[in-house]
PDB file of C-alpha atoms in Angstrom:
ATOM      1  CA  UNK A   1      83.732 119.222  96.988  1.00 34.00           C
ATOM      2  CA  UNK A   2      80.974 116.654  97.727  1.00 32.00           C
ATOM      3  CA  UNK A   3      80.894 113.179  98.658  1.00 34.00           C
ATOM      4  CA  UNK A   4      78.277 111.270  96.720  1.00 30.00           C
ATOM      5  CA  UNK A   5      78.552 107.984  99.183  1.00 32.00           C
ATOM      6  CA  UNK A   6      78.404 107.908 102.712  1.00 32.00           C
ATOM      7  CA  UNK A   7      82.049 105.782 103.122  1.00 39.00           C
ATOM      8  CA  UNK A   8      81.229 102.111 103.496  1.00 43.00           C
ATOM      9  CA  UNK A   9      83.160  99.940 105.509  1.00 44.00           C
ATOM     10  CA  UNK A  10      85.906  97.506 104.132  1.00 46.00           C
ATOM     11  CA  UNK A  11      84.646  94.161 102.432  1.00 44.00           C
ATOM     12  CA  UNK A  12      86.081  91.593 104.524  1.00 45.00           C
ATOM     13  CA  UNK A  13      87.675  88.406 103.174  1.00 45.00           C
ATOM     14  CA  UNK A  14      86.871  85.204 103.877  1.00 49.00           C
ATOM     15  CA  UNK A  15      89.921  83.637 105.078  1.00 48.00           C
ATOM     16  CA  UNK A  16      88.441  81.393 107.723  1.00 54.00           C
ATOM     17  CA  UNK A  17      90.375  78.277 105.804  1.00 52.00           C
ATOM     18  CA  UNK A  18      93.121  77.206 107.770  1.00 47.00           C
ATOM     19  CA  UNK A  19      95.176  76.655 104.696  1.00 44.00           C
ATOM     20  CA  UNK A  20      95.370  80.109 103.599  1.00 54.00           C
ATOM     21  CA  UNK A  21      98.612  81.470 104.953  1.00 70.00           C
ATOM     22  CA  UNK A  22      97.400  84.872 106.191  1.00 70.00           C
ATOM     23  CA  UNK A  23     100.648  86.177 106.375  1.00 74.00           C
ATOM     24  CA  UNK A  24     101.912  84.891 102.756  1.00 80.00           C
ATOM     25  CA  UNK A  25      98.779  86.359 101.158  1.00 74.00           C
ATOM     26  CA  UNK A  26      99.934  89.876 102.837  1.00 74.00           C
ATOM     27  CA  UNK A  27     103.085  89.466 101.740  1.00 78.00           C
ATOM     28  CA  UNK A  28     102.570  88.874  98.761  1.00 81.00           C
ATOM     29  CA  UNK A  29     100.235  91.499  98.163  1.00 79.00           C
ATOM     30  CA  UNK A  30      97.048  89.445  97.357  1.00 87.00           C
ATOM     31  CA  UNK A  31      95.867  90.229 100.389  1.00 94.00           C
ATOM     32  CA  UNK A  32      95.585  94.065 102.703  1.00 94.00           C
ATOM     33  CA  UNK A  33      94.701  95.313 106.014  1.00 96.00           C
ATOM     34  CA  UNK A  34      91.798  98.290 104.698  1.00 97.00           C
ATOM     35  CA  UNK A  35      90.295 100.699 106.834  1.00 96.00           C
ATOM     36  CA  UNK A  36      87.190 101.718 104.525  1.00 96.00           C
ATOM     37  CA  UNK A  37      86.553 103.411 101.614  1.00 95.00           C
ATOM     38  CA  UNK A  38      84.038 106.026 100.240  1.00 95.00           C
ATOM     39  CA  UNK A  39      83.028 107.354  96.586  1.00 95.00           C
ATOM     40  CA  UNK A  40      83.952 111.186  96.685  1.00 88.00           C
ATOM     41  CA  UNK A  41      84.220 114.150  93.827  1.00 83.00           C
ATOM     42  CA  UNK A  42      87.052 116.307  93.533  1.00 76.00           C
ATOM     43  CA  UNK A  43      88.838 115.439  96.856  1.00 86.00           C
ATOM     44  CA  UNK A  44      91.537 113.040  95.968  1.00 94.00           C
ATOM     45  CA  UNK A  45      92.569 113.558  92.062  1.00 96.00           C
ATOM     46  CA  UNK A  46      90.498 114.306  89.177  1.00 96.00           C
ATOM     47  CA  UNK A  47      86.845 113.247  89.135  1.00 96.00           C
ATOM     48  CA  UNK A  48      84.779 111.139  90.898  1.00 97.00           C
ATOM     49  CA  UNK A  49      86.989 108.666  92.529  1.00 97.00           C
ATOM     50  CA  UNK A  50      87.044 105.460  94.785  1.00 97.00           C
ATOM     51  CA  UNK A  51      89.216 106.452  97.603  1.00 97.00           C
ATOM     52  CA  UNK A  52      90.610 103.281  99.542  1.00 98.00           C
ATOM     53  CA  UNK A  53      92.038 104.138 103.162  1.00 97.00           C
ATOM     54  CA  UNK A  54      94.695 101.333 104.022  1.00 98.00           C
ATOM     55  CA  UNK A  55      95.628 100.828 107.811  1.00 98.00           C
ATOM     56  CA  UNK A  56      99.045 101.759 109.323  1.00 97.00           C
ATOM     57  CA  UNK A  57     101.058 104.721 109.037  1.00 98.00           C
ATOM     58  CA  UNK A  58     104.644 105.082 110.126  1.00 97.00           C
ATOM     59  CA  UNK A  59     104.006 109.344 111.254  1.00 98.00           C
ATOM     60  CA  UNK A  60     102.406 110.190 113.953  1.00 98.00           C
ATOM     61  CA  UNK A  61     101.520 114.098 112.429  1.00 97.00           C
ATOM     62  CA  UNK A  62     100.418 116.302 115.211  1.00 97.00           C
ATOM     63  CA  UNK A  63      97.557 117.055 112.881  1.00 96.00           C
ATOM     64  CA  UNK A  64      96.229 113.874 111.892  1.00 96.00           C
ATOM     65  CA  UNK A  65      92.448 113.437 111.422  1.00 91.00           C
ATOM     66  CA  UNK A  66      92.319 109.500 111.337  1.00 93.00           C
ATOM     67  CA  UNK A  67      94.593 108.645 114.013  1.00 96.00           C
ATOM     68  CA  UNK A  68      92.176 105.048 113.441  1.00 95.00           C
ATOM     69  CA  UNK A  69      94.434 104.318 110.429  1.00 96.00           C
ATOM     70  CA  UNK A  70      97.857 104.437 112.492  1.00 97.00           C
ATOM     71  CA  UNK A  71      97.899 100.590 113.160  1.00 96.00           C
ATOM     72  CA  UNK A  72      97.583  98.363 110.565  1.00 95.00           C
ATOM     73  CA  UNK A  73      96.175  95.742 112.608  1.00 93.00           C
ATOM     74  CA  UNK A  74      93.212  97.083 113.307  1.00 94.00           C
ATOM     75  CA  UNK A  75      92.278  97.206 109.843  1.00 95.00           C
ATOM     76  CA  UNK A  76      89.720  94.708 107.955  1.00 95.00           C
ATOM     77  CA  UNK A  77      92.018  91.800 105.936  1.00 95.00           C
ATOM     78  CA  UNK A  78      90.477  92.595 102.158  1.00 96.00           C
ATOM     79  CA  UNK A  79      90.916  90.452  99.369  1.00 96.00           C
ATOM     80  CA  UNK A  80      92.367  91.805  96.517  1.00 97.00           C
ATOM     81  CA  UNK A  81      89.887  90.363  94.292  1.00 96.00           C
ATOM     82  CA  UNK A  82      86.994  92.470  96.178  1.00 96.00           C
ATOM     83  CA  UNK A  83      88.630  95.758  95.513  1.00 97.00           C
ATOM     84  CA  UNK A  84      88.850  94.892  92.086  1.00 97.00           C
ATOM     85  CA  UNK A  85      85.274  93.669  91.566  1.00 97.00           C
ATOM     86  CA  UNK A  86      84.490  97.486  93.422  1.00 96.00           C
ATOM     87  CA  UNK A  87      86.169  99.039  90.736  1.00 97.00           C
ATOM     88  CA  UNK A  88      84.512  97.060  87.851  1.00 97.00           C
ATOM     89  CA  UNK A  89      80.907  98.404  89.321  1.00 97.00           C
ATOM     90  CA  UNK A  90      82.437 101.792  89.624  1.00 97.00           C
ATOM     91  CA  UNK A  91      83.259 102.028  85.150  1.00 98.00           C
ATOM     92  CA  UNK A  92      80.940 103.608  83.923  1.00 97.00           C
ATOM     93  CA  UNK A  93      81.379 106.572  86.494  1.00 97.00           C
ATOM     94  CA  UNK A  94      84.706 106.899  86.470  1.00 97.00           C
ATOM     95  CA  UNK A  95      83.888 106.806  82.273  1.00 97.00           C
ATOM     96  CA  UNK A  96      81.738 109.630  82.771  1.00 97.00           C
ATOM     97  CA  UNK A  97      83.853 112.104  85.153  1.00 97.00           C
ATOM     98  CA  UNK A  98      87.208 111.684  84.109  1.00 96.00           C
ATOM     99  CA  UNK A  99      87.546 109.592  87.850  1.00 97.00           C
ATOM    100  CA  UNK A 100      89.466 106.679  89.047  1.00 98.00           C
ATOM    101  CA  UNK A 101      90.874 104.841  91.948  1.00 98.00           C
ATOM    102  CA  UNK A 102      92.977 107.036  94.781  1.00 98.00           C
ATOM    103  CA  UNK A 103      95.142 104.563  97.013  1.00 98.00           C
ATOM    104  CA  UNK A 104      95.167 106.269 100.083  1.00 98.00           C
ATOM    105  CA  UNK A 105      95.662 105.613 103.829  1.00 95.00           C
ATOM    106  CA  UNK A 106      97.467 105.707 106.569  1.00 96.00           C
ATOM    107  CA  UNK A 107     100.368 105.402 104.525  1.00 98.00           C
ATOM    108  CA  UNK A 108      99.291 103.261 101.184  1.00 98.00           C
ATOM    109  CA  UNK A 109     103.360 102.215 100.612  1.00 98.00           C
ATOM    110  CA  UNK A 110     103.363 100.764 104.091  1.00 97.00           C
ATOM    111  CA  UNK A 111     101.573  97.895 102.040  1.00 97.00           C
ATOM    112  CA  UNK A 112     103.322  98.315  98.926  1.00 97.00           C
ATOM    113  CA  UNK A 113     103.029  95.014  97.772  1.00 97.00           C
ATOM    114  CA  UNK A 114      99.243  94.854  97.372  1.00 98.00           C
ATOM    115  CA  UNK A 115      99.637  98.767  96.534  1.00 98.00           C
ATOM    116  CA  UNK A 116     101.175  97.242  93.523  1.00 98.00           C
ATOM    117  CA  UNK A 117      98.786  94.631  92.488  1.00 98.00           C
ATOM    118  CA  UNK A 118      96.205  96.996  93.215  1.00 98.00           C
ATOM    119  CA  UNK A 119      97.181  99.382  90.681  1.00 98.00           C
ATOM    120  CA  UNK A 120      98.054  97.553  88.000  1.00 98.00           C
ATOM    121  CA  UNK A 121      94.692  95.455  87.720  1.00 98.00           C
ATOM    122  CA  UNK A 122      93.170  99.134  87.616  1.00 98.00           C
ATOM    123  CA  UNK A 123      95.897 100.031  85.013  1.00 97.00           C
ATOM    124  CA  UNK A 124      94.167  96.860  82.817  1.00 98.00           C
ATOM    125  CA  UNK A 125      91.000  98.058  83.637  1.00 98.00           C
ATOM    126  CA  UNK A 126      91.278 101.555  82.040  1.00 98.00           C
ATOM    127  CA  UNK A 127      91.201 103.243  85.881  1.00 98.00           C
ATOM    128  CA  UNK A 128      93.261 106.034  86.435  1.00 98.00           C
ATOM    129  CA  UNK A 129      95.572 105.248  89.106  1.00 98.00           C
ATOM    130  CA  UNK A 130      96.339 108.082  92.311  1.00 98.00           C
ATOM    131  CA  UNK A 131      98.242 107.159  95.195  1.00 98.00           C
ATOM    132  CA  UNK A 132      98.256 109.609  98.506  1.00 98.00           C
ATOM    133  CA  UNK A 133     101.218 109.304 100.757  1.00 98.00           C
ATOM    134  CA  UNK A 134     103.543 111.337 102.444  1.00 98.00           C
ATOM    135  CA  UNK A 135     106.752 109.971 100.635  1.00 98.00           C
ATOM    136  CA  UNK A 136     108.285 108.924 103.452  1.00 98.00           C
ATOM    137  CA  UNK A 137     108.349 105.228 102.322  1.00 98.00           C
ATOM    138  CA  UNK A 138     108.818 105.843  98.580  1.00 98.00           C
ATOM    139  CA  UNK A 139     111.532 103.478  98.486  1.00 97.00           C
ATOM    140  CA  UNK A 140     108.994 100.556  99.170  1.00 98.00           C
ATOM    141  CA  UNK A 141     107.601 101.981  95.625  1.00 98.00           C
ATOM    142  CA  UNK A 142     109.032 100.016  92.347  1.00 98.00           C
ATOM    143  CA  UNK A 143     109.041 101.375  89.433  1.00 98.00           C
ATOM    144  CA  UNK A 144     106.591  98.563  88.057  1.00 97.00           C
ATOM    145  CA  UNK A 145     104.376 100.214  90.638  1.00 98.00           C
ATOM    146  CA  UNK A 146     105.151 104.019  89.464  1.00 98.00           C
ATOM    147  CA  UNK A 147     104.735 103.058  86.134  1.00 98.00           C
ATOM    148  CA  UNK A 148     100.856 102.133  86.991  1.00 98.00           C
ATOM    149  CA  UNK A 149     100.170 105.585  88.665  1.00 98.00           C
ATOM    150  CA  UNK A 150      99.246 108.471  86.906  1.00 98.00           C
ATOM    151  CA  UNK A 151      98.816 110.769  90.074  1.00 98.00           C
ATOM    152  CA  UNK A 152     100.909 111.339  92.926  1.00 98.00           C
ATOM    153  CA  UNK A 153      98.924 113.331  95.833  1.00 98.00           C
ATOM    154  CA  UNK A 154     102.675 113.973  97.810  1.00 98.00           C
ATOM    155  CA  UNK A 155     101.940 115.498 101.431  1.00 98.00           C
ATOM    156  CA  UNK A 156     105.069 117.768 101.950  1.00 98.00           C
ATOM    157  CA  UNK A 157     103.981 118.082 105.739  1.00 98.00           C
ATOM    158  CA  UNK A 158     106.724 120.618 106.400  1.00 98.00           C
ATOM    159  CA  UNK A 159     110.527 122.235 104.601  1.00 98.00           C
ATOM    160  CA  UNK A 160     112.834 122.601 107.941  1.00 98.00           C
ATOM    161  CA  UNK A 161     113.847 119.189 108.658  1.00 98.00           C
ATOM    162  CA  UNK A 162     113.385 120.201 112.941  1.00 98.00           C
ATOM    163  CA  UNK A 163     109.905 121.286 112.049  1.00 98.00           C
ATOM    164  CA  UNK A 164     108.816 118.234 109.689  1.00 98.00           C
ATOM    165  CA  UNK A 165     110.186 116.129 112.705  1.00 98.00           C
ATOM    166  CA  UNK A 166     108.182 118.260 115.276  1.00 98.00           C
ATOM    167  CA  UNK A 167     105.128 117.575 113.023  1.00 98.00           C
ATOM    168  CA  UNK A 168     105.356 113.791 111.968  1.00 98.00           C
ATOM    169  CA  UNK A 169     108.098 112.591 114.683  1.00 98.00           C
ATOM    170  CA  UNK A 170     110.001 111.234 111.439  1.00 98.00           C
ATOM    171  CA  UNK A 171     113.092 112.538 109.110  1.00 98.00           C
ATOM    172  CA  UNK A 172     112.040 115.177 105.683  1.00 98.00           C
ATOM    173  CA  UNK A 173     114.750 113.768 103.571  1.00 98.00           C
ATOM    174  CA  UNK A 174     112.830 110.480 102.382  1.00 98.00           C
ATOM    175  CA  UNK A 175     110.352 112.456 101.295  1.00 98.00           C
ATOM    176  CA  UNK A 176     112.759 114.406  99.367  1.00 98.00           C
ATOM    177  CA  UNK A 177     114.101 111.898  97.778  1.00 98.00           C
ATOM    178  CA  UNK A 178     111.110 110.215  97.066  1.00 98.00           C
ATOM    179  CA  UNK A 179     109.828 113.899  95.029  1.00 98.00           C
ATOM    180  CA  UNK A 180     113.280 113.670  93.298  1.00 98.00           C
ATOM    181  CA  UNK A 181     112.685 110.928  91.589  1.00 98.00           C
ATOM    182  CA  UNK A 182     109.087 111.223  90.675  1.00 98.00           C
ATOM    183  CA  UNK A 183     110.122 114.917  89.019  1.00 98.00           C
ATOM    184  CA  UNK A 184     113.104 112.499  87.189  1.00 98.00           C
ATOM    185  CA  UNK A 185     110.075 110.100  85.810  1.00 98.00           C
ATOM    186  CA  UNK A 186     107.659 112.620  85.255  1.00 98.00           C
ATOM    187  CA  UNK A 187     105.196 111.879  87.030  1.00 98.00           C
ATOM    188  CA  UNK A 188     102.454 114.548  87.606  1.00 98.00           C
ATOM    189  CA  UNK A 189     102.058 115.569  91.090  1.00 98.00           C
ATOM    190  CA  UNK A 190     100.260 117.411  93.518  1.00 98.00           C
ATOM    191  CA  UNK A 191     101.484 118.812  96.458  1.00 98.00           C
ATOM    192  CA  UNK A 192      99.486 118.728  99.741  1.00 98.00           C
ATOM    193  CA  UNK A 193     100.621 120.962 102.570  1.00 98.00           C
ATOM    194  CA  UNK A 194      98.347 121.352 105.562  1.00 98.00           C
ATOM    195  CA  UNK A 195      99.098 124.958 107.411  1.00 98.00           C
ATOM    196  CA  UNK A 196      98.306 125.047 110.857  1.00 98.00           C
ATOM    197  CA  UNK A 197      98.844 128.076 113.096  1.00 98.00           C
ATOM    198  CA  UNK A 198     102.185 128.118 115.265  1.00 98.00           C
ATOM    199  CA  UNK A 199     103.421 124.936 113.937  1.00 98.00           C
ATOM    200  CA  UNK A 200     103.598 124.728 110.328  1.00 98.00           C
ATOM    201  CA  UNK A 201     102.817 128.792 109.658  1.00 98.00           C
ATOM    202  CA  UNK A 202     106.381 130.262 109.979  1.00 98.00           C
ATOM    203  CA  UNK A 203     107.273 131.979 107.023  1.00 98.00           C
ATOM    204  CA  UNK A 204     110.999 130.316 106.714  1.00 98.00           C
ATOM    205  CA  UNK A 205     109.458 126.973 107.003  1.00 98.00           C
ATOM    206  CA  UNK A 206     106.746 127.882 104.472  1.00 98.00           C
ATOM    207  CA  UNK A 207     109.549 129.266 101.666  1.00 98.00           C
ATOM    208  CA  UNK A 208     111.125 126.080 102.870  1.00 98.00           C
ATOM    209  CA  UNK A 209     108.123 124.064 101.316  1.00 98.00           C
ATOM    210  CA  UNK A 210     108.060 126.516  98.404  1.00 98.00           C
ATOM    211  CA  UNK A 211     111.689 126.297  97.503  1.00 98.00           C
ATOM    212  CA  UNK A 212     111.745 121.936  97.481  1.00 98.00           C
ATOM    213  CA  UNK A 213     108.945 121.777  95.528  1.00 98.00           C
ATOM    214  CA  UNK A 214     109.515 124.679  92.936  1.00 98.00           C
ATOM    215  CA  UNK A 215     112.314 122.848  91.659  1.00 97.00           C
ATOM    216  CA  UNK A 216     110.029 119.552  90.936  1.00 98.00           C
ATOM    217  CA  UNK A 217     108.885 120.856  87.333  1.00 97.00           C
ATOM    218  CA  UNK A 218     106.124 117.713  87.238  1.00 98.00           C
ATOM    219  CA  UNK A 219     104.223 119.678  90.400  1.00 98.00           C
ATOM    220  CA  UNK A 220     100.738 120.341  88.591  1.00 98.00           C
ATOM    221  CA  UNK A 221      99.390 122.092  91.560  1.00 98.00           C
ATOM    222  CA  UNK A 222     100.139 122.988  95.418  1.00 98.00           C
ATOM    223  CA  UNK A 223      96.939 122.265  97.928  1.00 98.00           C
ATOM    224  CA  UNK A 224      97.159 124.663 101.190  1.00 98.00           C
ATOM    225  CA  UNK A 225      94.812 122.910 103.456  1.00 97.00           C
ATOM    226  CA  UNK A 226      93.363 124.325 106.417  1.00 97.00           C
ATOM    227  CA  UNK A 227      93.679 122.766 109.692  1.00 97.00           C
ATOM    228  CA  UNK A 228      90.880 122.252 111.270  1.00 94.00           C
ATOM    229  CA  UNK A 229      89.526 120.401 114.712  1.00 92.00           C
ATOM    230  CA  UNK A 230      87.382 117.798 112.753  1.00 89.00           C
ATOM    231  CA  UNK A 231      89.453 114.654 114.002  1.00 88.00           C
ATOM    232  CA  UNK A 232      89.535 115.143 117.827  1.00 93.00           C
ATOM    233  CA  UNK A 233      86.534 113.304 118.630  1.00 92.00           C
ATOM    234  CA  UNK A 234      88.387 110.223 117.004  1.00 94.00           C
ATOM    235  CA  UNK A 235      91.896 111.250 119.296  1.00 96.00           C
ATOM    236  CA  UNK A 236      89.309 110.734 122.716  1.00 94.00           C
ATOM    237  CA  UNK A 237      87.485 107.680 121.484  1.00 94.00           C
ATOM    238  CA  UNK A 238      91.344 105.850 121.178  1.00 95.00           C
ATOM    239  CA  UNK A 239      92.062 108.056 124.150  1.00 96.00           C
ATOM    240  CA  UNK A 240      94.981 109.309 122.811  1.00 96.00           C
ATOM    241  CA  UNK A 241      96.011 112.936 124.099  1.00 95.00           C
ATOM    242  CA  UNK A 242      95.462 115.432 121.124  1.00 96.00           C
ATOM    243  CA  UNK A 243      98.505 117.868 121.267  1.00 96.00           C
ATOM    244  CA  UNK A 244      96.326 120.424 118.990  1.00 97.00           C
ATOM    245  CA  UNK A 245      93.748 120.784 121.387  1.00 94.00           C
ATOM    246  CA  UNK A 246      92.171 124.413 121.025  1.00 93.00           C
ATOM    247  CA  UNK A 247      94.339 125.380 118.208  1.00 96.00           C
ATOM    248  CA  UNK A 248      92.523 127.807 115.566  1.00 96.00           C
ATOM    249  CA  UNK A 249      92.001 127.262 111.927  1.00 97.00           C
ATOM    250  CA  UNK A 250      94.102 129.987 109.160  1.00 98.00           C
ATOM    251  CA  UNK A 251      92.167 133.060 108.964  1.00 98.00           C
ATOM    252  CA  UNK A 252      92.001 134.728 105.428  1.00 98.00           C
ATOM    253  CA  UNK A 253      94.887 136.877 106.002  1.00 98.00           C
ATOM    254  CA  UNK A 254      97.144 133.615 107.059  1.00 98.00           C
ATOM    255  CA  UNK A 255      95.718 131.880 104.129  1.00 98.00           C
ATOM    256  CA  UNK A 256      96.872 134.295 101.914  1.00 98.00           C
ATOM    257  CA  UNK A 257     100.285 135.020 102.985  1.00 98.00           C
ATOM    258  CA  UNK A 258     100.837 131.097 102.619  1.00 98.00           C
ATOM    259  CA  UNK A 259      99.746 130.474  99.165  1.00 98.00           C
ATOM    260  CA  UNK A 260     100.928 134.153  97.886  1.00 98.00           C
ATOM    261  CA  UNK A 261     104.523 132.217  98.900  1.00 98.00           C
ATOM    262  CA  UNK A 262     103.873 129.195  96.839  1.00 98.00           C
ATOM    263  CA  UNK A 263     102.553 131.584  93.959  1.00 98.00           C
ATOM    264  CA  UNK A 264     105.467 133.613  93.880  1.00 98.00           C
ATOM    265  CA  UNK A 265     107.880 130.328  92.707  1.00 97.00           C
ATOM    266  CA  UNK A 266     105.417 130.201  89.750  1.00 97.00           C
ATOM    267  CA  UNK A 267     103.278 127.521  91.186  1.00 98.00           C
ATOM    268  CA  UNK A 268      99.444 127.071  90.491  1.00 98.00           C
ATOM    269  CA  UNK A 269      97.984 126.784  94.328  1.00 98.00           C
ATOM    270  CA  UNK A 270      94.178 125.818  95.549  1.00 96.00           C
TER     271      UNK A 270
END
């Protein structure tokens, strides 16, 4: 996996006329609150993809690398209209690689209405459409919305509800419900589930995991991803304390046991 551009900082709108409604714009979706973006290969769906990191999240996961994208506020107000004119620059290498646009965050439904927008000027563009979110507002997502996305990256952060709460200080079921009814539509799907040692390792909350999303027969493929310390320099700048201080990364043998679980329920793991 290799990131071809350095990730560039959000394209700020010019809203300094006092009779654009800030808030209506936002509402309405015409207008978004974007952390930054980059141009990556094989990290977020198929390809080489434009990978747009929206500001505010409602979990606060134990693990989280960009604890920056938690409040949506401090995020750069983006026109629509920019994004769009990104992606139009970006064609001919999507064209190439079999790429497109991943809406990620934060959590991308937290904005849903501009999440919308967003994907369906890509839809008339030819772009395929990936959105990464956790599921656990997948009721803000329509099904004008759904029908726009061709990739769902769904982070199943944990499969005992006491755990998933330990982990993202919010409820599992949402995101539940939210994989129910993209496995109803079809949609294809990738499963994300980060494994960190003494927290989301245990071996009933693992087959937990395993069982919820062996049922979903539109899962294409379940990501185990490493924990790793890479974010804690961004937990001290905000001064937040980091609760995974010290914590080690999976060894091999860890690694193994995890995704020999999710192979065993017939699923194709990375």
């Amino acid at each position: 996996m290799s990131a071809i551009l350095v990730p560039g900082a959000a394209c700020t709108a010019d809203l300094s006329d006092p009779r654009h409604d800030r808030l209506a714009a936002r509402r309405s979706g015409h207008v978004a609150s974007v952390h930054s973006w980059e141009l990556v290969t094989s990290v977020d769906g198929p390809g080489t993809r434009m990978t747009l990191f929206l500001a505010g999240c409602p979990l606060r996961c134990q693990y989280c690398h960009n604890p920056d994208t938690w409040r949506q506020r401090d995020g750069e107000l983006t026109e629509l209209d920019d994004i769009v004119a990104r992606l139009r620059r970006y064609l001919p290498v999507f064209r190439a690689t079999g790429g497109g646009l991943t809406i990620s965050g934060g959590e991308p439904l937290q904005q849903a209405a501009f999440v919308t927008r967003l994907a369906r000027a890509a839809a008339e563009l030819g772009v395929h459409v990936a959105i990464d979110t956790s599921g656990n507002l997948g009721r803000a997502a329509s099904d004008a919305l759904l029908d726009d996305v061709s990739l769902v990256l769904l982070d199943v952060k944990s499969g005992l509800p006491d755990t998933y709460r330990e982990v993202t200080g919010r409820d599992l079921q949402p995101t539940i419900d939210f994989g129910d009814r993209l496995a109803a539509r079809g949609t294809p799907v990738w499963i994300r589930f980060v494994l960190v040692p003494g927290l989301t390792d245990a071996v009933e909350n693992v087959d937990a995991v395993a069982d919820i999303v062996a049922r979903w027969q539109n899962v294409h493929r379940v990501e185990v991803l490493p924990f790793h310390q890479m974010g804690t320099s961004k937990w001290e700048r905000l001064g937040i304390p980091y609760p995974l201080a010290g914590r080690p990364t999976p060894d091999a043998e860890l690694l193994a046991r995890v995704r020999g679980q999710f192979a065993a329920r017939g699923l194709t793991v990375y």
